[in-house]
Tab-separated table of C-alpha atoms in Angstrom:
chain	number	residue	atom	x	y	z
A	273	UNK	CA	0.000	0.000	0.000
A	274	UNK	CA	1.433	3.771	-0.973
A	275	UNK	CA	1.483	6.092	2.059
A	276	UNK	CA	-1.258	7.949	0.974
A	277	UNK	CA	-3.664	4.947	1.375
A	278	UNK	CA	-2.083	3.884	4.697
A	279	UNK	CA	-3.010	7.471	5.733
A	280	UNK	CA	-6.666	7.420	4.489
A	281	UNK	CA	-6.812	3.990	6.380
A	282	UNK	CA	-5.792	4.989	10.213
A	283	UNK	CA	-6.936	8.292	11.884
A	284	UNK	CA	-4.323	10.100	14.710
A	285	UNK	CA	-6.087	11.449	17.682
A	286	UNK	CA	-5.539	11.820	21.310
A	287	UNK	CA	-8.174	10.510	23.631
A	288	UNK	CA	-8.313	9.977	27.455
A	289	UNK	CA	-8.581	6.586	28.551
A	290	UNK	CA	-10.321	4.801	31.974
A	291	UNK	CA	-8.381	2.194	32.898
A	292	UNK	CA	-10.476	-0.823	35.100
A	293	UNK	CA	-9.356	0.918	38.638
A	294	UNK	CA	-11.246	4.364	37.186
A	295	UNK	CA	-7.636	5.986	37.161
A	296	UNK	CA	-7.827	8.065	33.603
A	297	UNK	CA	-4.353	8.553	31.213
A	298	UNK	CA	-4.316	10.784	27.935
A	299	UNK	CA	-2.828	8.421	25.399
A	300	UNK	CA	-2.232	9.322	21.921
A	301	UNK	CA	-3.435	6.657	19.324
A	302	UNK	CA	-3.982	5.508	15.768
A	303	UNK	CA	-7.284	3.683	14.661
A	304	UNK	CA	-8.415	2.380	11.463
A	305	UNK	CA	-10.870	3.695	9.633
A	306	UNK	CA	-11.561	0.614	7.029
A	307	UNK	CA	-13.074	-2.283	6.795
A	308	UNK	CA	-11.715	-4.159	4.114
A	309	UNK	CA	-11.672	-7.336	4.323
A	310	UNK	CA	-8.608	-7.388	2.478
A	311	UNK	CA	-6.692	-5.035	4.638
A	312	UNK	CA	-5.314	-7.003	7.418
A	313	UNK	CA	-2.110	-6.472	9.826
A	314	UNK	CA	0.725	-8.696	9.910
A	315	UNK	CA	0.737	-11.713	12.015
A	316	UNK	CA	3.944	-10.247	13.720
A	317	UNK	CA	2.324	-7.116	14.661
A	318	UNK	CA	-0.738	-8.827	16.271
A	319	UNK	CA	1.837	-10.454	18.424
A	320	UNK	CA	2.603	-6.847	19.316
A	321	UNK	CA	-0.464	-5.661	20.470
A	322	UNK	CA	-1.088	-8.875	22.232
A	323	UNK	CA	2.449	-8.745	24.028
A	324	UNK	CA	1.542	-5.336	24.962
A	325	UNK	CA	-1.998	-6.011	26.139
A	326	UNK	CA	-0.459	-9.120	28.808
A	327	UNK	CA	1.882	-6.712	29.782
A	328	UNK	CA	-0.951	-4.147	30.845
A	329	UNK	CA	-2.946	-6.869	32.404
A	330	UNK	CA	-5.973	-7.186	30.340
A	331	UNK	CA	-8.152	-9.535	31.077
A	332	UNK	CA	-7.569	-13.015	29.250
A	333	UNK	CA	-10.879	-12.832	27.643
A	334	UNK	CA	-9.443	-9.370	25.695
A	335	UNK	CA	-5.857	-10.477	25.133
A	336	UNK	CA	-7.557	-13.648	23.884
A	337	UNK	CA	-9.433	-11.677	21.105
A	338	UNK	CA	-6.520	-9.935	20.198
A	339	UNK	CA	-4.944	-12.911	18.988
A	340	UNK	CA	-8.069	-14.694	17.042
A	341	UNK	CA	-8.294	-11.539	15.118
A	342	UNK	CA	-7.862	-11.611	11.105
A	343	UNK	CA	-4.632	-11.789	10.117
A	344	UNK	CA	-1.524	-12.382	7.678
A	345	UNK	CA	1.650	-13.917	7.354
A	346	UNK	CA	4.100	-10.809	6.264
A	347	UNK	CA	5.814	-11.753	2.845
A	348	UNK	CA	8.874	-9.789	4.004
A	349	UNK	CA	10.952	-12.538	6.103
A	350	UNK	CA	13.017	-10.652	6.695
A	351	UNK	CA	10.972	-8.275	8.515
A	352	UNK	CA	8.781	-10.836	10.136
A	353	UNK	CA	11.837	-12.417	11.539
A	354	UNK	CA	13.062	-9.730	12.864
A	355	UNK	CA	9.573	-8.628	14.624
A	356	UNK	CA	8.969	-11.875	16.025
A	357	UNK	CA	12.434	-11.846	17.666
A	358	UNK	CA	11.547	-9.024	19.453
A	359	UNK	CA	9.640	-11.284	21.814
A	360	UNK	CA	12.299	-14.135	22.335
C-alpha cells in the first residue's frame, strides 16, 4: 500500500482513557478507519499488540481476542523475523 492509502486507512487522535481501577491517562493513538476485508495487519504485529496487552494486564478474555483476530503472514521474512524476535 502507498502512504497515501495507509493514511486514508488509520486516523491520529488523542483521547483519554479509563483504565479498570477508574484511574484516567491521555494516550495518543492511531485507529483504522476501514473495513476491508482485504486489509489485514501482519501476524507479527498482532503479536505486538497482544504482548503489549499481557503486559498491561488485560483480562484473558481481551488479550484472547486480540490474537483470534484476522490476520496475515508478512511476505517480508526478513521483517517478520526480525519482529517476532523481538519477543524471544
Amino acid at each position: 500500500l502507498s502512504i497515501r492509502r495507509q493514511r486514508q486507512m488509520c486516523k491520529e487522535t488523542d483521547i483519554t482513557v479509563e483504565l479498570l481501577n477508574g484511574q484516567t491517562i491521555d494516550t495518543h493513538c492511531y485507529i483504522a478507519n476501514t473495513h476491508d476485508e482485504d486489509v489485514l495487519p501482519y501476524d507479527w504485529y498482532v503479536k505486538h499488540v497482544h504482548r503489549g496487552a499481557l503486559e498491561a494486564g488485560v483480562p484473558k478474555a481481551y488479550s484472547d481476542a486480540i490474537l483470534n483476530r484476522p490476520q496475515k503472514s508478512d511476505p517480508n521474512k526478513e521483517r517478520a523475523a526480525i519482529e517476532f524476535a523481538v519477543h524471544q
